[in-house]
Amino acid sequence: MRVEIWSDIACPWCYVGKARFEKALGAFPHRDGVEVVHRSFELDPGRAKGDIQPVLKMLTKKYGMSEAQAQAGEENLGAQAAAEGLAYRTRDRDHGNTFDMHRLLHLAKDKGRQDELIQLFYQANFAEEQSVFGDDERLVELAVAAGLDADDARGVLADPDAYADAVRADEREAAELGANGVPFFVLDRKYGVSGAQPAEVFAQALTQAWGERPTPLKIVQAEGDDAEVCGPDGCAVPQK
């Protein structure tokens, strides 16, 4: 079974939602049969790469709230993150364009290190002092920590077209699926779970989606019977 997760590194609920989903997946009896794929979604796709600003300033401008309200929201998010065992800096974080991080996540997917890299991106953005915005070498450092080759990561960052189509394809697909916010979880293209739901909701969705998978075809034949068949190499010729 495949679970696809549309998310953005700048999304705190994606950070929390990933932890809640993984809690449910860890207790799922068939977890070894679940493939998790992370898909791209930008919350602020129009922001220029060099346009970096404090999170509180971004929140007050985008949502028309006071700085005190924005700070209260950050404190609430910090408490929600702590409940999931996650570190979260409620002050002095910044906000910027995440397109390059999404491109690197597609490189990581090709190398089988996608989950490792997205977790490091989340941790760096929400829990660490050094920014993930505006410094390509910071992203290379995180990519190497996730198990990627530094030159491969630098090559992607130096080429604005590298994996750009893959990111845009993910975003178009999100729109086609009706996802206008993240995190957005799609289970076997049958069920969608929107938002950082409690682990119990994810557990229920996993159980339901698993139960509705197609069952393996059962072959019926007589005991010891090797009935003749035709295949790519031709047809069996009956022997006297």
CSV table of N, CA, C and O in Angstrom, one decimal, residues 152-201:
chain,number,residue,atom,x,y,z
A,152,ASP,N,26.2,15.9,-5.9
A,152,ASP,CA,24.8,15.8,-6.4
A,152,ASP,C,23.9,16.9,-6.0
A,152,ASP,O,23.1,17.4,-6.8
A,153,ALA,N,23.9,17.2,-4.7
A,153,ALA,CA,23.1,18.2,-4.1
A,153,ALA,C,23.4,19.6,-4.7
A,153,ALA,O,22.5,20.4,-5.1
A,154,ARG,N,24.7,19.9,-4.8
A,154,ARG,CA,25.2,21.2,-5.4
A,154,ARG,C,24.8,21.3,-6.8
A,154,ARG,O,24.4,22.3,-7.3
A,155,GLY,N,24.8,20.1,-7.5
A,155,GLY,CA,24.4,20.1,-8.9
A,155,GLY,C,23.0,20.5,-9.1
A,155,GLY,O,22.6,21.2,-10.1
A,156,VAL,N,22.1,20.0,-8.3
A,156,VAL,CA,20.7,20.3,-8.4
A,156,VAL,C,20.5,21.8,-8.1
A,156,VAL,O,19.7,22.5,-8.8
A,157,LEU,N,21.1,22.3,-7.0
A,157,LEU,CA,20.9,23.6,-6.6
A,157,LEU,C,21.4,24.6,-7.7
A,157,LEU,O,20.9,25.7,-7.8
A,158,ALA,N,22.5,24.2,-8.4
A,158,ALA,CA,23.1,25.1,-9.4
A,158,ALA,C,22.3,25.1,-10.7
A,158,ALA,O,22.4,26.0,-11.5
A,159,ASP,N,21.4,24.1,-10.9
A,159,ASP,CA,20.6,24.0,-12.1
A,159,ASP,C,19.2,24.3,-11.8
A,159,ASP,O,18.5,23.4,-11.2
A,160,PRO,N,18.6,25.5,-12.1
A,160,PRO,CA,17.2,25.8,-11.7
A,160,PRO,C,16.2,24.9,-12.3
A,160,PRO,O,15.0,24.8,-11.9
A,161,ASP,N,16.6,24.2,-13.4
A,161,ASP,CA,15.6,23.3,-14.0
A,161,ASP,C,15.6,21.9,-13.4
A,161,ASP,O,14.7,21.1,-13.7
A,162,ALA,N,16.6,21.5,-12.6
A,162,ALA,CA,16.7,20.2,-12.1
A,162,ALA,C,15.5,19.9,-11.1
A,162,ALA,O,15.4,20.6,-10.2
A,163,TYR,N,14.8,18.9,-11.5
A,163,TYR,CA,13.6,18.5,-10.7
A,163,TYR,C,12.5,19.5,-10.6
A,163,TYR,O,11.5,19.3,-9.9
A,164,ALA,N,12.6,20.6,-11.3
A,164,ALA,CA,11.6,21.6,-11.3
A,164,ALA,C,10.3,21.1,-11.8
A,164,ALA,O,9.2,21.3,-11.2
A,165,ASP,N,10.3,20.3,-12.9
A,165,ASP,CA,9.1,19.8,-13.5
A,165,ASP,C,8.4,18.8,-12.5
A,165,ASP,O,7.2,18.7,-12.4
A,166,ALA,N,9.3,18.0,-11.7
A,166,ALA,CA,8.7,17.1,-10.8
A,166,ALA,C,8.0,17.8,-9.7
A,166,ALA,O,6.9,17.3,-9.2
A,167,VAL,N,8.5,18.9,-9.2
A,167,VAL,CA,7.9,19.7,-8.1
A,167,VAL,C,6.5,20.2,-8.7
A,167,VAL,O,5.5,20.1,-8.0
A,168,ARG,N,6.6,20.8,-9.8
A,168,ARG,CA,5.3,21.4,-10.4
A,168,ARG,C,4.3,20.3,-10.7
A,168,ARG,O,3.1,20.5,-10.5
A,169,ALA,N,4.7,19.1,-11.1
A,169,ALA,CA,3.8,18.0,-11.3
A,169,ALA,C,3.1,17.6,-10.1
A,169,ALA,O,1.9,17.4,-10.0
A,170,ASP,N,3.8,17.5,-9.0
A,170,ASP,CA,3.3,17.2,-7.7
A,170,ASP,C,2.2,18.3,-7.3
A,170,ASP,O,1.1,17.9,-6.8
A,171,GLU,N,2.5,19.5,-7.5
A,171,GLU,CA,1.6,20.6,-7.1
A,171,GLU,C,0.3,20.6,-8.0
A,171,GLU,O,-0.8,20.8,-7.5
A,172,ARG,N,0.5,20.3,-9.3
A,172,ARG,CA,-0.7,20.2,-10.1
A,172,ARG,C,-1.6,19.0,-9.7
A,172,ARG,O,-2.8,19.1,-9.6
A,173,GLU,N,-0.9,17.9,-9.3
A,173,GLU,CA,-1.7,16.8,-8.9
A,173,GLU,C,-2.4,17.0,-7.6
A,173,GLU,O,-3.6,16.6,-7.4
A,174,ALA,N,-1.8,17.8,-6.7
A,174,ALA,CA,-2.5,18.2,-5.4
A,174,ALA,C,-3.8,18.9,-5.8
A,174,ALA,O,-4.8,18.7,-5.2
A,175,ALA,N,-3.7,19.9,-6.7
A,175,ALA,CA,-4.8,20.7,-7.1
A,175,ALA,C,-5.9,19.8,-7.7
A,175,ALA,O,-7.1,19.9,-7.4
A,176,GLU,N,-5.5,18.8,-8.5
A,176,GLU,CA,-6.5,17.9,-9.1
A,176,GLU,C,-7.2,17.0,-8.1
A,176,GLU,O,-8.3,16.7,-8.3
A,177,LEU,N,-6.5,16.7,-7.0
A,177,LEU,CA,-7.0,15.9,-5.9
A,177,LEU,C,-7.9,16.7,-5.0
A,177,LEU,O,-8.5,16.2,-4.1
A,178,GLY,N,-7.9,18.0,-5.1
A,178,GLY,CA,-8.7,18.9,-4.3
A,178,GLY,C,-7.9,19.3,-3.0
A,178,GLY,O,-8.6,19.8,-2.1
A,179,ALA,N,-6.6,19.2,-3.0
A,179,ALA,CA,-5.9,19.6,-1.8
A,179,ALA,C,-5.5,21.1,-1.9
A,179,ALA,O,-4.7,21.4,-2.8
A,180,ASN,N,-6.1,21.9,-1.1
A,180,ASN,CA,-5.8,23.3,-1.1
A,180,ASN,C,-5.0,23.7,0.2
A,180,ASN,O,-4.9,24.9,0.5
A,181,GLY,N,-4.6,22.7,1.0
A,181,GLY,CA,-3.8,23.0,2.2
A,181,GLY,C,-3.1,21.7,2.5
A,181,GLY,O,-3.4,20.6,2.0
A,182,VAL,N,-2.1,21.8,3.4
A,182,VAL,CA,-1.3,20.7,3.8
A,182,VAL,C,-1.1,20.7,5.3
A,182,VAL,O,-1.2,21.7,5.9
A,183,PRO,N,-0.8,19.5,5.9
A,183,PRO,CA,-0.5,18.2,5.2
A,183,PRO,C,-1.7,17.6,4.6
A,183,PRO,O,-2.8,17.8,5.1
A,184,PHE,N,-1.5,16.8,3.5
A,184,PHE,CA,-2.6,16.1,2.9
A,184,PHE,C,-2.1,14.7,2.6
A,184,PHE,O,-1.1,14.5,1.9
A,185,PHE,N,-2.8,13.7,3.1
A,185,PHE,CA,-2.3,12.3,3.0
A,185,PHE,C,-3.3,11.6,2.1
A,185,PHE,O,-4.5,11.6,2.3
A,186,VAL,N,-2.8,10.8,1.2
A,186,VAL,CA,-3.6,10.0,0.3
A,186,VAL,C,-3.1,8.6,0.4
A,186,VAL,O,-2.0,8.2,0.2
A,187,LEU,N,-4.1,7.7,0.7
A,187,LEU,CA,-3.8,6.3,1.0
A,187,LEU,C,-4.3,5.5,-0.2
A,187,LEU,O,-5.6,5.4,-0.4
A,188,ASP,N,-3.4,4.9,-1.0
A,188,ASP,CA,-3.7,4.0,-2.1
A,188,ASP,C,-4.7,4.7,-3.1
A,188,ASP,O,-5.4,4.0,-3.8
A,189,ARG,N,-4.7,6.0,-3.2
A,189,ARG,CA,-5.5,6.7,-4.1
A,189,ARG,C,-7.0,6.4,-3.8
A,189,ARG,O,-7.8,6.6,-4.7
A,190,LYS,N,-7.3,6.0,-2.6
A,190,LYS,CA,-8.7,5.7,-2.3
A,190,LYS,C,-9.2,6.7,-1.2
A,190,LYS,O,-10.4,7.1,-1.2
A,191,TYR,N,-8.3,7.0,-0.2
A,191,TYR,CA,-8.7,7.8,0.9
A,191,TYR,C,-7.8,9.0,1.1
A,191,TYR,O,-6.6,8.9,0.9
A,192,GLY,N,-8.4,10.1,1.4
A,192,GLY,CA,-7.6,11.3,1.7
A,192,GLY,C,-7.8,11.7,3.2
A,192,GLY,O,-8.9,11.7,3.7
A,193,VAL,N,-6.7,12.1,3.8
A,193,VAL,CA,-6.8,12.6,5.2
A,193,VAL,C,-6.2,14.0,5.2
A,193,VAL,O,-5.0,14.2,4.8
A,194,SER,N,-6.9,15.0,5.5
A,194,SER,CA,-6.5,16.4,5.5
A,194,SER,C,-6.1,16.9,6.9
A,194,SER,O,-6.9,16.7,7.8
A,195,GLY,N,-4.9,17.5,7.0
A,195,GLY,CA,-4.5,18.1,8.2
A,195,GLY,C,-3.7,17.2,9.2
A,195,GLY,O,-3.6,15.9,8.9
A,196,ALA,N,-3.2,17.8,10.2
A,196,ALA,CA,-2.5,17.0,11.2
A,196,ALA,C,-3.4,16.3,12.2
A,196,ALA,O,-3.5,16.7,13.4
A,197,GLN,N,-4.1,15.3,11.7
A,197,GLN,CA,-5.1,14.6,12.5
A,197,GLN,C,-4.4,13.8,13.7
A,197,GLN,O,-3.2,13.5,13.6
A,198,PRO,N,-5.2,13.5,14.7
A,198,PRO,CA,-4.7,12.6,15.8
A,198,PRO,C,-4.2,11.3,15.2
A,198,PRO,O,-4.7,10.8,14.2
A,199,ALA,N,-3.3,10.7,15.9
A,199,ALA,CA,-2.8,9.4,15.4
A,199,ALA,C,-3.9,8.3,15.2
A,199,ALA,O,-3.8,7.5,14.3
A,200,GLU,N,-4.9,8.4,16.1
A,200,GLU,CA,-6.0,7.5,16.0
A,200,GLU,C,-6.7,7.6,14.6
A,200,GLU,O,-7.2,6.5,14.1
A,201,VAL,N,-6.8,8.8,14.1
A,201,VAL,CA,-7.5,8.9,12.8
A,201,VAL,C,-6.6,8.3,11.7
A,201,VAL,O,-7.1,7.6,10.8
